[in-house]
Coordinates of C-alpha atoms in Angstrom, one line a residue:
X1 CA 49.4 45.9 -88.2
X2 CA 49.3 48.4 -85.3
X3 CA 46.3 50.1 -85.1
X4 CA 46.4 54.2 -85.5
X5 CA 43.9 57.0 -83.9
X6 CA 42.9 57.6 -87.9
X7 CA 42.3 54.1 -88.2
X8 CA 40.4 53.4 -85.1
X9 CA 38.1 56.2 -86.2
X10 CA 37.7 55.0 -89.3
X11 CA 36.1 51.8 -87.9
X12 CA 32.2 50.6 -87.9
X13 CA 30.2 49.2 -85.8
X14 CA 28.7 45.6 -87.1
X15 CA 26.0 43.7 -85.3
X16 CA 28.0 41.8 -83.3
X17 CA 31.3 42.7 -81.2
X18 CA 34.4 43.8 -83.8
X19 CA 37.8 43.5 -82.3
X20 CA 40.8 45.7 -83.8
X21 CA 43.9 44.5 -82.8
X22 CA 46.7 46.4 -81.7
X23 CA 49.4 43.6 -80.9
X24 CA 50.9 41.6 -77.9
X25 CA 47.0 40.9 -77.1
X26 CA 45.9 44.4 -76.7
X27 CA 43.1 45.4 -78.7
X28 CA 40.0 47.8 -79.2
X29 CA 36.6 46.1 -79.0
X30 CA 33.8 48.1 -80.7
X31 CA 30.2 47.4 -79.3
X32 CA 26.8 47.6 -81.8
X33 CA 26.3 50.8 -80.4
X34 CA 29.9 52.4 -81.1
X35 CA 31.1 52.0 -77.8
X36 CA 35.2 51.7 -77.9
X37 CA 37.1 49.8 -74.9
X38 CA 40.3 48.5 -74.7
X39 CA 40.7 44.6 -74.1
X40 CA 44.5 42.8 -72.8
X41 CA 44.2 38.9 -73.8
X42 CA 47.2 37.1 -71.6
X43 CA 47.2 33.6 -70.2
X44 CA 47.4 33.1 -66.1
X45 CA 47.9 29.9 -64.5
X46 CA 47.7 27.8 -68.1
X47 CA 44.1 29.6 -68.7
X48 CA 43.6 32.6 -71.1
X49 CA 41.9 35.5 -69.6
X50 CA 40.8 39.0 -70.6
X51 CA 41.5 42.1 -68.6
X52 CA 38.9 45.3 -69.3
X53 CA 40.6 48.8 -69.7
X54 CA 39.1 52.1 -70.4
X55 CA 37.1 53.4 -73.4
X56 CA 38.5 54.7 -76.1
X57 CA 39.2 58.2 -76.6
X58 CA 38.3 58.9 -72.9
X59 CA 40.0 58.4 -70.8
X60 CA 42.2 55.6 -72.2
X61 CA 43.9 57.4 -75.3
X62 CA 45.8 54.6 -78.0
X63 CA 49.1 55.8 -76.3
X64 CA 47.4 55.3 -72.8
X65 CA 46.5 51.6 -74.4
X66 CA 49.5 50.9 -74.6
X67 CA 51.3 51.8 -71.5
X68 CA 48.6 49.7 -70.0
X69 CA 49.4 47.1 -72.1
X70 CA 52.9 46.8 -71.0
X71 CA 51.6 47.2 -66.7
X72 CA 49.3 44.3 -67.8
X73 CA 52.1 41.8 -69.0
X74 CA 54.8 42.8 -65.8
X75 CA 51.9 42.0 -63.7
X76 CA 51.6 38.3 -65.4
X77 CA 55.4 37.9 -64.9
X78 CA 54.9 38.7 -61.5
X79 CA 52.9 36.5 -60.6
X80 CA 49.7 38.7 -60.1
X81 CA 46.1 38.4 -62.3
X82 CA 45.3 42.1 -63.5
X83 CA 41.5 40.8 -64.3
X84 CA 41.1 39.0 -60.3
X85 CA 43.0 42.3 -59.1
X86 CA 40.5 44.4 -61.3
X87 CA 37.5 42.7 -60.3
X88 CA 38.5 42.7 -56.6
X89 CA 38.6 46.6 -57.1
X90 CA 35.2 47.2 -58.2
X91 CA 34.3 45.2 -55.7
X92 CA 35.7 47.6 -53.6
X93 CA 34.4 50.4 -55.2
X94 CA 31.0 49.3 -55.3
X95 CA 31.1 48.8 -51.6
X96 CA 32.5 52.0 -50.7
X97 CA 29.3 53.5 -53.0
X98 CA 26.7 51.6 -50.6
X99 CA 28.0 52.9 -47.8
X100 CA 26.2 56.0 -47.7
X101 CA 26.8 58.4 -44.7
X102 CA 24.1 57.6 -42.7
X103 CA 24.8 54.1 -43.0
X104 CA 28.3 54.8 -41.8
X105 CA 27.1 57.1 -38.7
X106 CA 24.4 55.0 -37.5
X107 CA 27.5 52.5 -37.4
X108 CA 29.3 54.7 -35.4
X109 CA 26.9 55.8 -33.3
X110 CA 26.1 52.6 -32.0
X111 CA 29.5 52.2 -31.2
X112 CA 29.9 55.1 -29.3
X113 CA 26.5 55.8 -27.6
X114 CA 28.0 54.3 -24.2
X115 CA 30.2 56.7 -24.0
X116 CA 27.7 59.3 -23.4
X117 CA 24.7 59.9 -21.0
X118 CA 21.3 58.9 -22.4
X119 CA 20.2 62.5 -22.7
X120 CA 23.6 63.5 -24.4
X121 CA 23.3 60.7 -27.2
X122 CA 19.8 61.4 -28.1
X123 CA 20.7 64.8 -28.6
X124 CA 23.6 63.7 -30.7
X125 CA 20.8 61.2 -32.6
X126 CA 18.4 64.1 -33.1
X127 CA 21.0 66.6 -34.5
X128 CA 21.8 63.8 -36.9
X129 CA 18.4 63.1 -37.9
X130 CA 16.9 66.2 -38.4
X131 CA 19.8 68.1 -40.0
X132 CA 23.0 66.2 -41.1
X133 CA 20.6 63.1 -42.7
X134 CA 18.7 65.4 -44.8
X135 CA 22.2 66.8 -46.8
X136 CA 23.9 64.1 -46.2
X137 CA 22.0 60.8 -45.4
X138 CA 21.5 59.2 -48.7
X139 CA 25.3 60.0 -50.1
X140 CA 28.0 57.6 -50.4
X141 CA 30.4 58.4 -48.0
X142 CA 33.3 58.3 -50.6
X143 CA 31.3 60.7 -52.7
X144 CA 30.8 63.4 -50.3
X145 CA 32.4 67.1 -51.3
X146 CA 33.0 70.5 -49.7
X147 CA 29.9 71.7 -50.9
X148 CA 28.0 69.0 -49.3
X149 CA 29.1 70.2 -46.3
X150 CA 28.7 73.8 -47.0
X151 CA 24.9 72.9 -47.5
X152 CA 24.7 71.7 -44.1
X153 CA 26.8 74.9 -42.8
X154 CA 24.2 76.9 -45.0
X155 CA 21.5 75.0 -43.0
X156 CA 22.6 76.2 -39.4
X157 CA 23.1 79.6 -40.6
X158 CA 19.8 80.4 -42.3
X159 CA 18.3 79.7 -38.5
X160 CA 21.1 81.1 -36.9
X161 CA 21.7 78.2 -34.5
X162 CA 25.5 78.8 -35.4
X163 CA 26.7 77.1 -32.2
X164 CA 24.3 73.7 -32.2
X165 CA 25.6 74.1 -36.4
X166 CA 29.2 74.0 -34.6
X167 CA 28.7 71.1 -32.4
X168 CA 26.9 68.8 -35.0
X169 CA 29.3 69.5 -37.3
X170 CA 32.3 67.6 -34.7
X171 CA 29.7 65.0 -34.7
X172 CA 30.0 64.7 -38.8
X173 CA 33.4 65.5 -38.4
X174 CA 34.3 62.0 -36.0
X175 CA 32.2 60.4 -38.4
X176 CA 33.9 61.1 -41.3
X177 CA 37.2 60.3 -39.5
X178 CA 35.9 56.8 -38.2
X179 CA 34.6 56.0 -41.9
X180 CA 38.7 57.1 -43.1
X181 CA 39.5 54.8 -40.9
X182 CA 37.6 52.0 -42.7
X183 CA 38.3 53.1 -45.9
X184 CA 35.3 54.5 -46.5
X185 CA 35.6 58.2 -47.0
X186 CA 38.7 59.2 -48.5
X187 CA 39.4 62.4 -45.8
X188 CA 37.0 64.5 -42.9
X189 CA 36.0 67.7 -45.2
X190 CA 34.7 69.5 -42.0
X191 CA 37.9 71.3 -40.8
X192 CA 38.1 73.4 -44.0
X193 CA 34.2 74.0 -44.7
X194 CA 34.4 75.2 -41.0
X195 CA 36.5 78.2 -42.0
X196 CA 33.5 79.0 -44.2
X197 CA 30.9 78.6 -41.3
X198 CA 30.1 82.2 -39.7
X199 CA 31.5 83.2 -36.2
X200 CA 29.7 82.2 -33.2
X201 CA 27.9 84.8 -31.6
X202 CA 30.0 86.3 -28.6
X203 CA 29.0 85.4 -25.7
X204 CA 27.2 87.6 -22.9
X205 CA 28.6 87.1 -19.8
X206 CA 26.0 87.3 -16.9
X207 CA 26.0 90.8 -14.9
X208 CA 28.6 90.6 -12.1
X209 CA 29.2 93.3 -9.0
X210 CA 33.0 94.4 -8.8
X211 CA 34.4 93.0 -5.6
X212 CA 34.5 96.1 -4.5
X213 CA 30.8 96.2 -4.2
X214 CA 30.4 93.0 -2.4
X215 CA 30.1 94.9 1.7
X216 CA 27.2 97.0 0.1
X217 CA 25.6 93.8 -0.8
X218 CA 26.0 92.1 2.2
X219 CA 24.5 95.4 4.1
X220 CA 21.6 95.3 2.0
X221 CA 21.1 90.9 2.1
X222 CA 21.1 91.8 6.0
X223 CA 18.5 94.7 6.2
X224 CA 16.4 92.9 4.0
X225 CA 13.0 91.2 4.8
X226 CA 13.8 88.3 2.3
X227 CA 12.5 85.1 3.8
X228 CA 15.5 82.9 5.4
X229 CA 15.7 79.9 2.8
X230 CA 16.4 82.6 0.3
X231 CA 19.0 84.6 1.9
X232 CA 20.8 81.0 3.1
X233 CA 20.6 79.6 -0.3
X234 CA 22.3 83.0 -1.7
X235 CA 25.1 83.0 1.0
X236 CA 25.8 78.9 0.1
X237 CA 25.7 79.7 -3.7
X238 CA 28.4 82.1 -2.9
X239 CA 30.5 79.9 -1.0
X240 CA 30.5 76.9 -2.9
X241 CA 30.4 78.8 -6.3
X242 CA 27.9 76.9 -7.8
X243 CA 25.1 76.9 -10.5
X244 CA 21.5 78.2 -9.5
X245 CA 20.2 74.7 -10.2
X246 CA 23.1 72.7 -8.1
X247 CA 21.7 74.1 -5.2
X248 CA 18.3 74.4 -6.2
X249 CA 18.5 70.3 -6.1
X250 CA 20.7 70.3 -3.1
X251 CA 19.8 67.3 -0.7
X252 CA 21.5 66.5 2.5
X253 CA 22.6 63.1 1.3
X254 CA 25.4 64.8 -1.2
X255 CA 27.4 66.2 1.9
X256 CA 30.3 64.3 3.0
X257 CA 32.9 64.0 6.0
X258 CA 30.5 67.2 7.6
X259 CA 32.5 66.1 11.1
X260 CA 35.7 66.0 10.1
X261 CA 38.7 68.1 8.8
X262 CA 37.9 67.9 4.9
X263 CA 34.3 68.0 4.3
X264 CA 33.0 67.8 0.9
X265 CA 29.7 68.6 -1.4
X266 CA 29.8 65.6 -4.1
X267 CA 27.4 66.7 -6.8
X268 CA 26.5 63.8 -8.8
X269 CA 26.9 63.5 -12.8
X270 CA 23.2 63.5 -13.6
X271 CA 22.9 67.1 -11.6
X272 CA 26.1 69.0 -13.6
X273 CA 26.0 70.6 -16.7
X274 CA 28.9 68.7 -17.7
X275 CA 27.0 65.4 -16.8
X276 CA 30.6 65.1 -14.7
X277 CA 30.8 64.5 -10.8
X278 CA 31.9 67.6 -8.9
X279 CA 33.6 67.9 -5.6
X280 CA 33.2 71.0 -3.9
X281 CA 35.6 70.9 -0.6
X282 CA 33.5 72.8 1.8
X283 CA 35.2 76.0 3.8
X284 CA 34.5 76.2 7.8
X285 CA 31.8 78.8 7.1
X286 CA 29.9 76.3 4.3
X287 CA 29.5 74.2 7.3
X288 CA 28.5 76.1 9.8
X289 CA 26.1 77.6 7.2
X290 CA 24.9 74.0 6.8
X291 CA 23.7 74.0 10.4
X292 CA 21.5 76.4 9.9
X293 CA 20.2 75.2 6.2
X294 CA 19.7 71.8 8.6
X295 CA 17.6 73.7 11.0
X296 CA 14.9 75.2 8.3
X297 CA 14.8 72.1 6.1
X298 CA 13.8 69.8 9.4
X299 CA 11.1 72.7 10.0
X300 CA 9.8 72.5 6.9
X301 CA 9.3 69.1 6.6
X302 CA 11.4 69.3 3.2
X303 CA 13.5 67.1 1.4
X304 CA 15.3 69.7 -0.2
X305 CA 17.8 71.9 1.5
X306 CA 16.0 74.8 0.2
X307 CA 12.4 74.3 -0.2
X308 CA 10.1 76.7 -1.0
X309 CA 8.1 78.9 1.5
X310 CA 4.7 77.9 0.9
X311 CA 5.2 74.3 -0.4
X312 CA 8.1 72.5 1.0
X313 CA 7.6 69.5 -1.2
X314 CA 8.8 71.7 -4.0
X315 CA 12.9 73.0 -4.1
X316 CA 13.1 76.8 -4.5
X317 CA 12.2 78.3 -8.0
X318 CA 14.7 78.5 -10.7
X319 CA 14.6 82.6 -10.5
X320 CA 14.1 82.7 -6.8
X321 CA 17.2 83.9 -6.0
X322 CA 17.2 86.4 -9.2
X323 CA 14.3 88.0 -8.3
X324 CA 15.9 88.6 -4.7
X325 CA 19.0 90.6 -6.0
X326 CA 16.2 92.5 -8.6
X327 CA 14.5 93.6 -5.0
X328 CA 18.0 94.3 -3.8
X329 CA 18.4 97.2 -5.9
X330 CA 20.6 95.0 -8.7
X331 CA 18.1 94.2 -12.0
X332 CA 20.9 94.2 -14.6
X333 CA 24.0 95.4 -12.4
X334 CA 24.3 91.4 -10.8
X335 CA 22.7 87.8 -11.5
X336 CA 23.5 84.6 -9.1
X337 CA 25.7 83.1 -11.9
X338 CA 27.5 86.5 -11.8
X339 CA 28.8 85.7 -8.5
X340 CA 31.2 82.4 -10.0
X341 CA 32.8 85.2 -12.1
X342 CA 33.4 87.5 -9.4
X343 CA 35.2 84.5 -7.5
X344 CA 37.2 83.7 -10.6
X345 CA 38.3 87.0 -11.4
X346 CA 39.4 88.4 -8.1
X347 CA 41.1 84.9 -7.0
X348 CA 42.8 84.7 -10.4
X349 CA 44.1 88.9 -9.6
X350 CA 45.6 87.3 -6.2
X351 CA 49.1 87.4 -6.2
X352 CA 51.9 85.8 -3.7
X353 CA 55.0 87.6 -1.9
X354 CA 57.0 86.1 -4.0
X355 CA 55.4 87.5 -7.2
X356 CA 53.9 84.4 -8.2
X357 CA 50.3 83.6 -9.4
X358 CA 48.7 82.4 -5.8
X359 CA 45.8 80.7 -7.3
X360 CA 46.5 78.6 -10.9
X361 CA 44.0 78.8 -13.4
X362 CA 43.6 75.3 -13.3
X363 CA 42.2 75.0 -9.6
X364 CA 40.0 77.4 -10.5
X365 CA 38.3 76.4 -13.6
X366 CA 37.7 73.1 -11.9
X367 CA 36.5 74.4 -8.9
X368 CA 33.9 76.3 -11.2
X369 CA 33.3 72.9 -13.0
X370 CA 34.1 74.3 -16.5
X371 CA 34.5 71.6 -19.2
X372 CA 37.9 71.6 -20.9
X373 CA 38.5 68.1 -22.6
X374 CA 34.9 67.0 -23.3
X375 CA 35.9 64.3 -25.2
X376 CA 38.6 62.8 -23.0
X377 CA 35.9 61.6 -20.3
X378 CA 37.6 58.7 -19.0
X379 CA 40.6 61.0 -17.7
X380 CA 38.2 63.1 -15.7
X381 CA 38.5 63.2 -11.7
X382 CA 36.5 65.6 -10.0
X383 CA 39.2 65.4 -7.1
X384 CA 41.7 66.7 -9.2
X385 CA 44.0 69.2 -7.2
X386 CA 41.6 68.8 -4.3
X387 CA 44.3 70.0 -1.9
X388 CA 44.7 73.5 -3.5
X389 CA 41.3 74.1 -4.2
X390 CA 40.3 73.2 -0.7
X391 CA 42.7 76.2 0.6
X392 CA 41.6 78.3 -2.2
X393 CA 38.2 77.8 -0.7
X394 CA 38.6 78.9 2.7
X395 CA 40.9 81.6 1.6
X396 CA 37.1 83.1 -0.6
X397 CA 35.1 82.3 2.7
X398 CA 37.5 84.4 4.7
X399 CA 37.3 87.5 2.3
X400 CA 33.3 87.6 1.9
X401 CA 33.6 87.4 5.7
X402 CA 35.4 90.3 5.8
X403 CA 33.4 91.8 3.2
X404 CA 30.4 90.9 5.1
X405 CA 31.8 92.7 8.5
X406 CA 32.4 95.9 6.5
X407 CA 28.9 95.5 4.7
X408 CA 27.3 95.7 8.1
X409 CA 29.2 98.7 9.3
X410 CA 28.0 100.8 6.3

């Protein structure tokens, strides 16, 4: 007889396993304790097996049974064993529940570690370790939710370190994808928490003069008693549009082709920001300047193209040059970064006869070595449009010489 919800209920538990048959080998098997789960008897290559459903009321109903039943015996006529199938799934579950998300990242991180430079990947180890392994370490992967990631968004914003938070969180984010990939993690939860995350801080641009500015501040860089190395490491900052500490480090073995018609400043990986080469073509006044960077450096004894004054074994400070345009007369009007964003706006202002743009954009944010497609570092080539941004060069050296002869007429 078919079994019926009032009659399933109606049924006691006995010491041993009772089995209430519901037909075509589907039936209810009811534990000592009370516990209700469905069973499928059906015979597979001459041998009669058992396949394990769901408990009964939840979440296999009797009418759930019994579509169940029915999936059960197509999959016997096609030639397929629901109880291997079954037990090859919770196989798979059980896998996917070890694999928690450190687990998985220390994977990947392995993996990809030779992509970066040693300094980058231990700070991409450290922000894993000290803030996404404590949320998210000792999860299974496949078990991670939004709010998981929410804690760890929570975590950045109580310090308000919104834009390391940022950053980590793409780290999490190319995790999660690499463990999708594996079938491990069933999507990458970051791109929607993010929208939850706070806005990063706007940035404060360094202090720049307006171009218009730039003759008074070559009048006052000349009458100045500043000591030489300054003033020359100033004027080649300018030129080359450089970062304080690229020529802080400046040695003589970087320049290239100084004798012939394309000179260049190759700044090496390890000294950039980006940890990317950069090629700086050098102008006809970048070269001339060298001359007389030569001449000081061979006096000193130094190294470095700009030593210090009063130890030559030693580049110039990190705020040397700072400290200069504070004695200038231009604490909080200029900084030495300031000047890259003079160059860049004035260059990207210049316009052709013809109407067009006369400098791209493009030229010009690799000539200031900004870092567009950080993850794409195989396609990087520091020569890139080398051509352009060689005439774009000269045509800045010419204007702060003009600049410069109008400076020292004021």
């Amino acid at each position: 007889m078919a079994l019926t919800d009032l009659s399933i209920k109606a049924a006691k538990p006995s010491s041993g396993r009772r089995k209430l048959s519901d037909g075509g080998g589907l039936h209810l098997e009811i534990s000592p304790t009370g516990v209700r789960t469905w069973k499928m008897s059906y015979r597979f290559g001459g041998k009669q097996k058992t396949a394990s459903g769901g408990r009964y009321p939840q979440p296999m109903s009797l009418a759930l049974a019994r579509s169940w039943r029915e999936e059960v015996k197509a999959a016997v006529r096609s030639g397929r064993d629901p109880a291997r199938e079954a037990k090859v799934e919770r196989q798979v579950v059980q896998q996917t529940r070890a694999d928690t998300f450190k687990e998985i990242a220390e994977e990947w991180f392995e993996k990809n570690k030779g992509l970066w430079k040693p300094r980058h990947a231990s700070w991409i180890h450290n922000r894993l370790l000290l803030d996404a392994y404590p949320v998210l370490g000792s999860t299974p992967m496949a078990d991670l939710t939004n709010d998981d990631i929410l804690t760890l968004i929570r975590r950045f914003e109580k310090r308000d370190t919104i834009e390391i938070g940022r950053k980590t969180l793409g780290f999490v984010s190319r995790i999660m994808r690499y463990a999708k990939a594996a079938g491990k993690a069933k999507a990458d939860l970051v791109p929607d928490a993010l929208d939850a995350m706070k806005p990063k801080k706007k940035v404060k641009h360094f202090a720049k003069l307006p171009a218009a500015r730039l003759p008074e501040f070559f009048g006052r860089l000349a009458a100045s008693g500043h000591d030489p190395v300054t003033k020359l490491a100033l004027r080649w900052t300018m030129l080359t549009w450089v970062r304080t500490n690229e020529t802080r480090f400046f040695v003589p073995g970087e320049i290239e082709g100084r004798d012939t018609a394309e000179p260049l400043w190759r700044i090496s990986a390890d000294r950039m920001k980006m940890d990317r080469e950069h090629v700086v073509p050098l102008s006809r006044q970048a070269v001339a300047l060298l001359d007389e960077i030569d001449a000081l450096r061979i006096k000193n004894g130094s190294k470095w193209q700009f030593p210090q004054v009063l130890n030559a074994a030693k580049p110039i400070s990190e705020n040397c040059m700072l400290y200069a345009l504070y004695d200038l007369g231009y604490r909080g009007e200029a900084t030495v970064h300031g000047f890259r964003g003079v160059a860049s706006t004035l260059l990207n202002e210049q316009v052709s006869a013809d109407g067009k743009r006369r400098f791209d954009s493009d030229w010009i944010e690799m000539q200031l070595a900004h870092d567009g497609q950080s993850d794409v570092r195989g396609a990087y080539n520091a020569a890139k449009y080398i051509v352009p941004r060689r005439d774009m060069m000269q045509w800045w050296a010419d204007y702060l010489d003009d600049q410069e002869r109008v400076g020292l007429l004021l």
